Coordinates of C-alpha atoms in Angstrom, one line a residue:
Chain A
M1388 CA 138.9 93.8 116.2
N1389 CA 137.2 90.6 115.2
A1390 CA 134.4 89.8 112.8
V1391 CA 131.6 90.4 115.3
D1392 CA 133.0 93.9 116.2
L1393 CA 133.1 94.7 112.5
L1394 CA 129.5 93.6 112.1
F1395 CA 128.5 95.6 115.2
W1396 CA 130.0 98.8 113.7
L1397 CA 128.4 98.1 110.3
F1398 CA 124.9 97.7 111.8
A1399 CA 125.4 100.5 114.3
V1400 CA 126.3 102.9 111.5
L1401 CA 123.3 101.6 109.5
S1402 CA 120.8 102.2 112.3
V1403 CA 122.2 105.6 113.4
G1404 CA 122.7 106.7 109.8
G1405 CA 119.2 105.6 108.9
G1406 CA 117.8 107.6 111.8
L1407 CA 119.8 110.7 110.8
F1408 CA 118.7 110.4 107.1
M1409 CA 115.1 109.9 108.2
V1410 CA 115.2 113.2 110.0
F1411 CA 117.0 115.1 107.3
S1412 CA 115.4 113.7 104.1
R1413 CA 112.9 116.1 102.5
H1414 CA 110.5 113.5 101.0
P1415 CA 108.3 111.7 103.4
V1416 CA 108.6 108.4 101.5
S1417 CA 112.4 108.6 101.7
A1418 CA 112.1 109.3 105.4
A1419 CA 109.9 106.2 105.9
M1420 CA 112.3 104.1 103.9
F1421 CA 115.3 105.3 106.0
M1422 CA 113.3 104.6 109.2
I1423 CA 112.9 101.0 107.9
V1424 CA 116.7 100.8 107.3
S1425 CA 117.3 102.0 110.8
L1426 CA 114.8 99.5 112.4
V1427 CA 116.3 96.6 110.4
G1428 CA 119.8 97.8 111.6
V1429 CA 118.6 97.6 115.2
A1430 CA 117.2 94.2 114.6
A1431 CA 120.6 93.1 113.3
L1432 CA 122.2 94.4 116.5
F1433 CA 119.8 92.2 118.5
V1434 CA 121.0 89.2 116.3
L1435 CA 124.5 90.0 117.3
L1436 CA 123.4 89.7 121.0
E1437 CA 122.0 86.3 120.0
S1438 CA 118.5 87.5 120.8
F1439 CA 116.9 86.2 117.7
F1440 CA 113.4 86.5 119.1
L1441 CA 113.6 90.2 119.8
A1442 CA 115.3 90.8 116.4
I1443 CA 112.5 89.1 114.6
L1444 CA 109.8 90.8 116.6
Q1445 CA 111.5 94.1 115.8
V1446 CA 111.3 93.4 112.1
L1447 CA 107.8 91.8 112.3
V1448 CA 106.1 94.5 114.3
Y1449 CA 107.9 97.7 113.4
A1450 CA 109.4 97.2 109.9
G1451 CA 106.7 94.8 108.8
A1452 CA 103.5 96.3 110.2
V1453 CA 103.8 99.8 111.6
M1454 CA 106.0 101.2 108.8
V1455 CA 103.7 99.7 106.1
L1456 CA 100.8 101.6 107.6
F1457 CA 103.0 104.8 107.7
L1458 CA 103.9 104.4 104.1
F1459 CA 100.3 103.6 103.2
I1460 CA 99.1 106.9 104.8
I1461 CA 101.9 108.9 103.2
M1462 CA 101.0 107.5 99.8
L1463 CA 97.3 107.9 100.2
L1464 CA 97.6 111.5 101.3
D1465 CA 100.1 112.1 98.6
V1466 CA 102.4 114.2 100.8
G1467 CA 105.1 115.8 98.8
P1468 CA 108.4 117.3 99.9
E1469 CA 106.8 120.6 100.5
A1470 CA 104.1 119.4 102.9
G1471 CA 106.3 119.8 106.0
K1472 CA 107.1 123.4 105.4
R1473 CA 103.7 124.9 105.9
K1474 CA 102.5 126.3 109.2
L1475 CA 105.8 126.0 110.9
S1476 CA 106.9 129.4 112.4
H1477 CA 110.6 130.0 113.1
F1478 CA 109.7 130.8 116.7
K1479 CA 108.2 127.4 117.4
T1480 CA 110.9 125.6 115.5
G1481 CA 113.5 127.5 117.6
I1482 CA 112.0 126.6 120.9
F1483 CA 111.7 122.9 120.0
G1484 CA 115.2 122.9 118.7
I1485 CA 116.6 124.3 122.0
L1486 CA 114.5 121.8 124.0
A1487 CA 115.8 118.9 121.9
T1488 CA 119.4 120.2 122.3
F1489 CA 119.0 120.3 126.1
L1490 CA 117.6 116.8 126.1
L1491 CA 120.5 115.5 123.9
V1492 CA 123.1 117.2 126.1
G1493 CA 121.5 115.8 129.2
I1494 CA 121.5 112.3 127.9
L1495 CA 125.1 112.6 126.8
L1496 CA 126.1 113.9 130.2
I1497 CA 124.4 111.1 132.1
L1498 CA 125.9 108.5 129.7
G1499 CA 129.3 110.0 130.1
N1500 CA 129.2 110.0 133.8
S1501 CA 127.9 106.5 134.2
Y1502 CA 129.8 104.9 131.3
D1503 CA 132.9 104.0 133.3
S1504 CA 131.1 102.6 136.2
L1505 CA 128.8 100.5 134.0
A1506 CA 131.5 99.2 131.8
L1507 CA 133.9 98.3 134.5
D1508 CA 131.6 97.1 137.3
Q1509 CA 130.9 93.6 136.2
S1510 CA 128.6 93.0 139.2
I1511 CA 126.0 95.3 137.6
W1512 CA 126.0 93.8 134.1
P1513 CA 127.7 90.5 134.2
E1514 CA 128.8 89.0 130.9
L1515 CA 126.4 86.7 129.3
S1516 CA 128.9 83.9 129.3
E1517 CA 129.9 84.4 132.9
S1518 CA 126.4 83.8 134.4
K1519 CA 126.8 80.1 134.6
D1520 CA 123.4 79.3 136.2
G1521 CA 121.8 81.5 133.6
G1522 CA 120.1 83.7 136.3
A1523 CA 118.2 80.7 137.6
S1524 CA 119.2 81.7 141.2
Q1525 CA 117.2 84.9 140.8
G1526 CA 114.0 82.9 140.1
L1527 CA 113.9 83.7 136.4
P1528 CA 116.2 81.6 134.3
F1529 CA 117.8 83.8 131.7
S1530 CA 118.1 82.6 128.1
T1531 CA 117.3 84.0 124.7
K1532 CA 114.9 81.1 124.0
V1533 CA 111.4 81.9 123.1
S1534 CA 110.0 79.8 125.9
S1535 CA 111.8 81.9 128.5
F1536 CA 110.3 85.0 127.1
G1537 CA 106.9 83.4 127.4
Y1538 CA 107.6 82.1 130.9
G1539 CA 108.6 85.6 132.0
L1540 CA 105.6 87.2 130.5
M1541 CA 103.2 84.8 132.0
T1542 CA 104.7 84.9 135.5
K1543 CA 106.7 87.9 136.6
Y1544 CA 105.3 90.3 134.1
M1545 CA 101.7 89.1 134.2
L1546 CA 100.2 92.4 135.4
P1547 CA 102.1 94.7 132.9
I1548 CA 101.0 92.4 130.0
Q1549 CA 97.4 92.5 131.1
V1550 CA 97.5 96.3 131.6
S1551 CA 99.0 96.8 128.1
G1552 CA 96.5 94.4 126.6
F1553 CA 93.7 96.3 128.2
M1554 CA 95.1 99.6 126.9
L1555 CA 95.3 98.1 123.3
L1556 CA 91.7 97.0 123.7
A1557 CA 90.6 100.4 124.7
A1558 CA 92.4 101.9 121.8
M1559 CA 90.8 99.5 119.4
V1560 CA 87.3 100.2 120.8
G1561 CA 88.0 103.9 120.4
V1562 CA 89.1 103.5 116.8
I1563 CA 85.9 101.5 116.0
I1564 CA 83.7 104.2 117.6
L1565 CA 85.5 107.1 115.9
S1566 CA 85.6 105.5 112.4
K1567 CA 82.1 103.9 112.4
K1568 CA 79.6 106.1 110.6
T1569 CA 76.4 106.5 112.5
P1570 CA 73.6 106.8 110.0
A1571 CA 71.8 110.2 110.0
R1572 CA 68.3 110.4 111.3
E1573 CA 66.7 110.6 107.8
D1574 CA 68.5 107.5 106.6
V1575 CA 67.1 105.4 109.4
K1576 CA 63.6 106.0 108.2
Chain B
M545 CA 142.9 89.9 107.4
M546 CA 143.3 86.4 109.0
E547 CA 143.8 88.0 112.3
W548 CA 140.2 88.8 113.1
M549 CA 138.8 85.7 111.5
P550 CA 140.2 82.3 112.5
Q551 CA 141.0 79.7 109.8
G552 CA 138.1 77.4 110.7
L553 CA 135.6 80.3 110.5
W554 CA 136.7 81.2 107.0
F555 CA 136.0 77.6 105.9
E556 CA 132.7 77.6 107.6
V557 CA 131.6 80.9 106.0
C558 CA 132.7 79.8 102.6
L559 CA 130.8 76.5 103.1
K560 CA 127.7 78.5 104.1
V561 CA 127.9 80.8 101.1
F562 CA 128.2 77.7 98.8
F563 CA 125.1 76.1 100.4
A564 CA 123.3 79.4 100.1
F565 CA 124.1 79.5 96.4
M566 CA 122.9 75.9 96.0
M567 CA 119.7 76.7 97.7
V568 CA 119.0 79.9 95.7
G569 CA 119.8 77.9 92.5
A570 CA 117.3 75.2 93.5
V571 CA 114.5 77.6 94.4
M572 CA 115.0 79.7 91.3
T573 CA 115.0 76.7 89.1
M574 CA 111.8 75.5 90.7
A575 CA 110.3 79.0 90.3
G576 CA 111.3 79.0 86.6
Y577 CA 109.8 75.6 86.0
S578 CA 106.7 76.5 88.0
V579 CA 106.1 79.1 85.2
L580 CA 106.4 76.3 82.7
A581 CA 104.1 74.1 84.8
E582 CA 101.6 76.9 85.0
R583 CA 101.5 77.2 81.2
K584 CA 101.4 73.5 80.6
V585 CA 98.7 72.8 83.2
S586 CA 96.5 75.7 82.0
A587 CA 96.9 74.4 78.5
W588 CA 95.9 70.9 79.6
M589 CA 92.9 72.2 81.5
Q590 CA 91.7 74.3 78.5
G591 CA 92.3 71.5 75.9
R592 CA 95.4 73.2 74.3
V593 CA 98.9 72.0 73.8
G594 CA 101.0 74.6 75.6
P595 CA 104.6 75.5 74.9
N596 CA 106.0 72.6 72.7
R597 CA 108.4 74.3 70.2
T598 CA 111.4 75.7 72.1
V599 CA 114.4 73.5 72.0
L600 CA 118.2 73.9 72.1
P601 CA 119.8 73.3 68.6
F602 CA 121.7 70.1 69.5
V603 CA 119.0 68.6 71.8
E604 CA 116.4 68.0 69.0
Y605 CA 118.7 65.5 67.3
I606 CA 118.9 63.2 70.3
P607 CA 116.9 60.2 69.2
I608 CA 113.9 59.6 71.6
L609 CA 114.7 62.0 74.5
G610 CA 115.0 65.1 72.3
P611 CA 111.4 65.2 70.9
I612 CA 110.0 64.4 74.4
L613 CA 111.9 67.3 76.0
Q614 CA 110.7 69.5 73.1
K615 CA 107.1 68.5 73.5
L616 CA 107.3 69.1 77.3
G617 CA 108.6 72.6 76.6
M618 CA 111.6 72.0 79.0
F619 CA 113.6 74.8 77.4
Q620 CA 110.8 77.4 77.5
P621 CA 111.9 78.9 80.9
L622 CA 115.4 79.5 79.4
A623 CA 113.9 81.2 76.4
D624 CA 111.5 83.3 78.6
G625 CA 114.4 84.4 80.8
L626 CA 116.6 85.4 77.8
K627 CA 113.6 87.3 76.3
F628 CA 113.3 89.3 79.5
L629 CA 117.0 90.0 79.5
F630 CA 117.3 91.2 75.9
K631 CA 114.1 93.2 75.7
E632 CA 114.5 97.0 75.4
E633 CA 114.6 98.8 78.7
I634 CA 111.8 101.3 78.7
V635 CA 111.6 103.7 81.7
P636 CA 108.5 105.9 81.5
G637 CA 109.3 109.6 82.0
H638 CA 106.8 110.2 84.8
V639 CA 108.2 107.7 87.3
N640 CA 110.3 108.4 90.5
K641 CA 113.4 106.8 89.1
F642 CA 115.1 105.7 92.3
Y643 CA 112.1 103.9 93.8
Y644 CA 111.1 102.6 90.4
Y645 CA 114.4 100.7 90.2
L646 CA 114.5 99.8 93.9
A647 CA 111.0 98.2 94.0
P648 CA 111.7 95.0 92.0
L649 CA 114.7 94.3 94.2
I650 CA 112.7 94.9 97.4
A651 CA 110.1 92.5 96.1
L652 CA 112.7 89.7 95.3
V653 CA 114.9 89.8 98.3
P654 CA 112.3 88.8 101.0
A655 CA 111.0 86.1 98.7
L656 CA 114.5 84.6 98.6
T657 CA 115.5 85.3 102.2
T658 CA 112.7 83.2 103.7
M659 CA 114.4 80.1 102.3
T660 CA 117.2 80.4 104.9
V661 CA 115.2 78.9 107.7
L662 CA 113.4 76.3 105.5
P663 CA 114.3 72.7 106.6
F664 CA 114.1 70.3 103.7
G665 CA 115.4 67.0 105.0
Q666 CA 117.5 65.1 107.5
L667 CA 121.1 64.0 107.5
Y668 CA 121.8 60.7 109.2
W669 CA 125.4 60.6 110.6
D670 CA 127.4 57.4 111.1
D671 CA 127.2 57.7 114.9
G672 CA 123.4 57.6 114.8
T673 CA 122.8 61.3 115.3
V674 CA 120.4 63.1 113.1
S675 CA 120.8 66.7 111.9
T676 CA 118.3 68.8 110.0
L677 CA 119.2 70.0 106.5
A678 CA 118.6 73.7 106.4
L679 CA 120.7 76.8 105.9
A680 CA 119.9 78.0 109.4
D681 CA 117.6 75.9 111.7
L682 CA 116.5 78.8 113.9
E683 CA 114.4 78.3 117.0
V684 CA 112.1 81.0 115.8
G685 CA 111.9 79.7 112.3
I686 CA 108.2 80.4 111.5
L687 CA 108.4 83.9 113.0
F688 CA 111.4 84.6 110.8
V689 CA 109.4 83.6 107.7
F690 CA 106.5 85.9 108.8
A691 CA 108.8 88.8 109.5
V692 CA 110.7 88.6 106.3
S693 CA 107.8 87.9 104.1
S694 CA 105.9 90.9 105.6
L695 CA 108.7 93.1 104.2
G696 CA 107.7 91.9 100.7
V697 CA 104.8 94.4 100.8
Y698 CA 107.2 97.3 100.4
G699 CA 108.2 96.1 96.9
I700 CA 104.7 96.1 95.7
A701 CA 103.6 99.3 97.5
L702 CA 106.7 101.2 96.2
A703 CA 106.3 99.9 92.7
G704 CA 102.7 101.1 92.7
W705 CA 103.6 104.5 94.1
S706 CA 106.8 105.2 92.1
S707 CA 105.2 104.4 88.8
N708 CA 103.0 107.5 89.2
S709 CA 100.1 106.0 87.3
K710 CA 96.6 105.4 88.6
Y711 CA 96.4 101.7 87.7
S712 CA 99.7 100.9 89.3
F713 CA 98.8 102.9 92.4
L714 CA 95.5 101.2 92.8
G715 CA 97.1 97.8 92.4
G716 CA 99.8 98.6 94.9
I717 CA 97.3 99.9 97.5
R718 CA 95.0 96.9 97.0
S719 CA 97.8 94.4 97.3
S720 CA 99.3 95.9 100.4
A721 CA 95.9 96.1 102.1
Q722 CA 95.2 92.5 101.2
M723 CA 98.6 91.3 102.5
I724 CA 98.2 93.1 105.8
S725 CA 94.7 91.7 106.2
Y726 CA 95.6 88.1 105.6
E727 CA 98.8 88.1 107.7
L728 CA 96.6 88.2 110.8
A729 CA 94.6 85.2 109.9
M730 CA 97.8 83.4 108.8
G731 CA 99.6 84.0 112.1
L732 CA 96.5 83.1 114.2
S733 CA 96.0 79.9 112.2
L734 CA 99.4 78.7 113.2
L735 CA 99.2 79.3 116.9
P736 CA 97.1 76.2 117.6
V737 CA 99.6 74.1 115.6
F738 CA 102.5 75.2 117.8
L739 CA 100.3 74.9 120.9
W740 CA 99.5 71.3 119.9
V741 CA 103.1 70.4 119.2
C742 CA 104.6 72.2 122.2
A743 CA 101.8 71.2 124.6
P744 CA 102.9 70.5 128.2
G745 CA 104.7 67.2 128.4
S746 CA 106.1 67.3 124.9
S747 CA 109.9 67.7 124.4
E748 CA 109.4 70.6 122.1
S749 CA 109.2 74.2 123.2
G750 CA 109.8 76.8 120.5
L751 CA 108.8 77.9 117.1
S752 CA 111.2 75.8 115.1
L753 CA 110.1 74.5 111.7
S754 CA 112.1 71.3 111.9
A755 CA 110.6 70.4 115.3
I756 CA 107.1 70.7 113.7
A757 CA 108.1 68.4 110.9
N758 CA 109.7 65.8 113.1
S759 CA 106.7 65.8 115.5
Q760 CA 104.7 64.3 112.5
S761 CA 107.1 61.4 112.0
G762 CA 105.2 58.1 112.3
G763 CA 102.1 59.8 113.6
A764 CA 99.3 61.9 112.2
W765 CA 100.1 64.7 109.9
L766 CA 99.0 68.0 111.3
F767 CA 96.4 68.7 108.7
L768 CA 94.6 65.6 110.0
V769 CA 94.8 66.9 113.6
Q770 CA 94.1 70.5 112.7
P771 CA 92.1 70.6 109.4
L772 CA 90.7 74.1 110.1
S773 CA 94.2 75.6 110.8
A774 CA 95.5 74.0 107.6
L775 CA 92.5 75.4 105.6
I776 CA 92.9 78.9 107.0
F777 CA 96.6 78.8 106.4
L778 CA 96.2 77.6 102.8
I779 CA 93.6 80.3 102.0
A780 CA 95.8 83.0 103.6
L781 CA 98.8 81.6 101.6
F782 CA 96.9 82.1 98.4
A783 CA 96.2 85.7 99.4
E784 CA 99.7 86.4 100.5
T785 CA 101.2 85.1 97.3
N786 CA 98.7 87.2 95.3
R787 CA 97.4 84.1 93.4
L788 CA 94.1 83.8 91.8
P789 CA 91.3 83.9 93.2
F790 CA 93.0 86.7 95.2
D791 CA 95.1 88.4 92.6
M792 CA 93.8 91.8 93.4
P793 CA 97.1 93.6 92.6
E794 CA 97.1 92.7 89.0
S795 CA 93.5 92.0 88.1
E796 CA 93.9 92.5 84.4
T797 CA 90.2 93.2 83.7
D798 CA 90.1 96.4 85.8
L799 CA 93.7 97.4 86.5
V800 CA 95.6 96.6 83.2
G801 CA 98.6 94.9 85.0
G802 CA 98.2 96.3 88.5
F803 CA 101.3 97.4 90.3
H804 CA 103.6 96.4 87.5
T805 CA 101.7 98.1 84.6
E806 CA 104.6 100.5 84.0
Y807 CA 107.3 97.8 84.3
G808 CA 108.9 96.1 81.3
S809 CA 111.7 93.7 80.3
F810 CA 113.9 92.4 83.2
K811 CA 112.3 94.5 85.9
F812 CA 109.0 92.9 85.2
G813 CA 110.8 89.5 85.1
I814 CA 112.0 90.1 88.6
F815 CA 108.5 90.7 89.9
F816 CA 107.4 87.6 88.0
V817 CA 110.1 85.4 89.5
A818 CA 109.5 86.8 93.0
E819 CA 105.8 85.8 92.7
Y820 CA 106.7 82.2 91.8
A821 CA 109.5 82.0 94.4
H822 CA 106.8 83.0 96.9
I823 CA 104.7 80.1 95.7
V824 CA 107.5 77.6 95.9
I825 CA 108.5 78.6 99.4
G826 CA 104.9 78.9 100.6
S827 CA 104.3 75.3 99.3
A828 CA 107.4 74.1 101.0
I829 CA 106.4 75.7 104.3
F830 CA 102.9 74.2 104.1
T831 CA 104.5 70.8 103.5
V832 CA 106.7 71.2 106.6
L833 CA 103.9 72.4 108.8
F834 CA 100.9 70.2 107.7
L835 CA 102.1 67.5 105.4
G836 CA 104.8 65.9 107.4
G837 CA 107.8 67.5 105.7
W838 CA 110.3 64.8 104.7
H839 CA 108.5 62.0 106.6
F840 CA 106.6 59.2 104.8
L841 CA 102.9 58.8 105.0
P842 CA 100.9 59.4 108.2
F843 CA 101.0 56.6 110.8
I844 CA 103.8 54.8 108.9
E845 CA 107.4 55.0 110.0
D846 CA 109.9 56.2 107.3
P847 CA 110.6 53.0 105.2
W848 CA 114.0 54.2 104.1
P849 CA 117.3 53.3 105.9
A850 CA 119.0 55.7 108.2
N851 CA 121.9 56.6 106.0
W852 CA 122.7 58.8 103.1
I853 CA 120.2 57.0 100.8
G854 CA 117.5 57.7 103.4
S855 CA 118.5 61.4 103.5
L856 CA 118.2 61.6 99.7
L857 CA 114.9 59.8 99.6
G858 CA 113.6 62.1 102.4
V859 CA 114.6 65.2 100.4
G860 CA 113.0 63.7 97.3
W861 CA 109.8 62.9 99.1
F862 CA 109.7 66.5 100.5
L863 CA 110.2 67.8 97.0
A864 CA 107.4 65.6 95.6
K865 CA 105.0 67.0 98.2
T866 CA 106.1 70.5 97.5
I867 CA 105.6 70.0 93.7
F868 CA 102.2 68.6 94.3
L869 CA 101.3 71.7 96.3
I870 CA 102.6 74.0 93.5
F871 CA 100.4 72.0 91.1
F872 CA 97.5 72.6 93.5
F873 CA 98.2 76.3 93.4
I874 CA 98.0 76.2 89.6
W875 CA 95.0 73.9 89.6
V876 CA 93.0 76.4 91.8
R877 CA 94.1 79.3 89.7
W878 CA 92.6 77.9 86.5
T879 CA 89.5 76.6 88.2
L880 CA 88.1 79.5 90.3
P881 CA 87.2 83.0 89.1
R882 CA 88.6 86.1 90.7
F883 CA 86.9 87.5 93.8
R884 CA 85.8 91.1 93.9
Y885 CA 87.9 93.4 96.1
D886 CA 85.2 93.9 98.7
Q887 CA 84.6 90.1 98.8
V888 CA 88.4 89.6 99.5
M889 CA 88.3 92.1 102.4
N890 CA 85.1 90.6 103.7
L891 CA 86.5 87.1 103.6
G892 CA 89.7 88.1 105.3
W893 CA 88.3 90.2 108.2
S894 CA 84.9 88.9 108.9
K895 CA 85.2 85.2 108.0
L896 CA 88.8 84.0 108.4
L897 CA 89.9 86.1 111.3
P898 CA 87.0 85.1 113.6
L899 CA 87.3 81.5 112.4
A900 CA 91.0 81.5 113.3
L901 CA 90.2 83.0 116.8
V902 CA 87.6 80.4 117.5
N903 CA 89.9 77.7 116.3
L904 CA 92.6 78.9 118.6
I905 CA 90.3 79.0 121.6
V906 CA 88.9 75.5 120.9
Y907 CA 92.5 74.0 120.7
L908 CA 93.5 76.0 123.8
L909 CA 90.6 74.2 125.7
I910 CA 91.5 70.8 124.2
V911 CA 95.2 71.1 125.2
T912 CA 94.2 72.3 128.7
V913 CA 91.8 69.4 129.2
I914 CA 94.4 66.9 128.1
D915 CA 97.0 68.5 130.4
Q916 CA 94.6 68.5 133.3
N917 CA 93.7 64.8 132.8
A918 CA 97.4 63.9 132.6
A919 CA 98.0 65.9 135.8
A920 CA 95.1 64.1 137.6
N921 CA 96.4 60.7 136.5
L922 CA 99.8 61.3 137.9

């Protein structure tokens, strides 16, 4: 066990534990804070993979922007620990619980079946250090540099980025239409 | 223990920790003396004297130097810090204790973490190679700064919420809304800068801070090339550091003390230091991006020799520029009145953001035209 493995376990525990505490904490503000811990833990795991760009985007977008808005809404609505208890019948909770359990078992089964083949078959996931040409033979040089992310986005993944950009634009227009107050007829006069 | 960490790595880690302590010490000292500068400059602008009494017992008997240091108030930051430490700790009964204690820490940690990627000079080796002086010269430096400083909102939002008081809450909400609004304009204002430096044909491709500083060596400083970007970045920097004219979170006239109304003694001191650390690091980043970093004046090659003297002079020159910018922050604070909250939001969303977008598009076109011409001439 070397230092990197130790760090991996530290941040893995941090991200998974943060996620668990997020689900189980009663107070919405605590839940939001634990989610931030979990997201920062995942960002640290990206750093261990030497993918600084992804790690920083994780912190910038999720921990820095999305969660701030979550916290904002929780604080503005003044949601207390009791808010989640209303309106939840035992029947619905039970059904969703069973569905979630099935999903979890399914994921674990698939992971368990494929783990050996994925871990041992180096031809599927070659080690980062072993791909000497850096994936250049596949037409898309692999590196963790920012420029290679940009290159990939602007060439191979041009259509997906345009589609997602269009979807974000549609969402933005929708928000503006929904939140803009149209003056009542009397006010116009 | 030694098994999982080779001998050389231990040394390297210890060295890094030592450098980190040095850097924290330097920035904290600068933050402390910025407070003194704030008081002295405000006194000067208002025709007062400012702090001129505090002195250590033995220093005042030093012949000429002693009285000068006393008149300059050089020991005032020490006295202020000790005052914060020894004041009675008062925790109001109506607060959420855990988050009330956590908030100052969350405010301070991002303010100090951004300094890890801050380059502040160059080291000339004997064999002619040059390396950047920074704790970690990341390729994604500027994004790191944005990411970490965006976490600083949590400290203020949590402080406002956990204090369980209307003034604090309004201050916290105002400040987080303001910081989120100005982050957009700030990020967009820097895109043209990196487009310009990393334009096709240049050797740079990345978001590294040291590359930006080095690209201004012997050429034009970037605030001459991109004045609009520099202006938008500077305004957004004022808003992000919550300085007047943007100090919505603690507008004394309508919110008592804003988000730290319920805080006292050392916890208030931590918020205070975090604010000034933000100013110090913000000034340093503006220096690196737009004022040539550690390089001499625009269009003039560095006059200092390429050895350790040159390194020291470069770092000193960088510090001088940073200190001037800190002075600029203070200067603006005591010159302009505070904006109203709706004016701040209006400026951010309907003036700076469109301006930054137009700026980006104009520079995109310019870079494209230059690139096309270069391709046609090949």
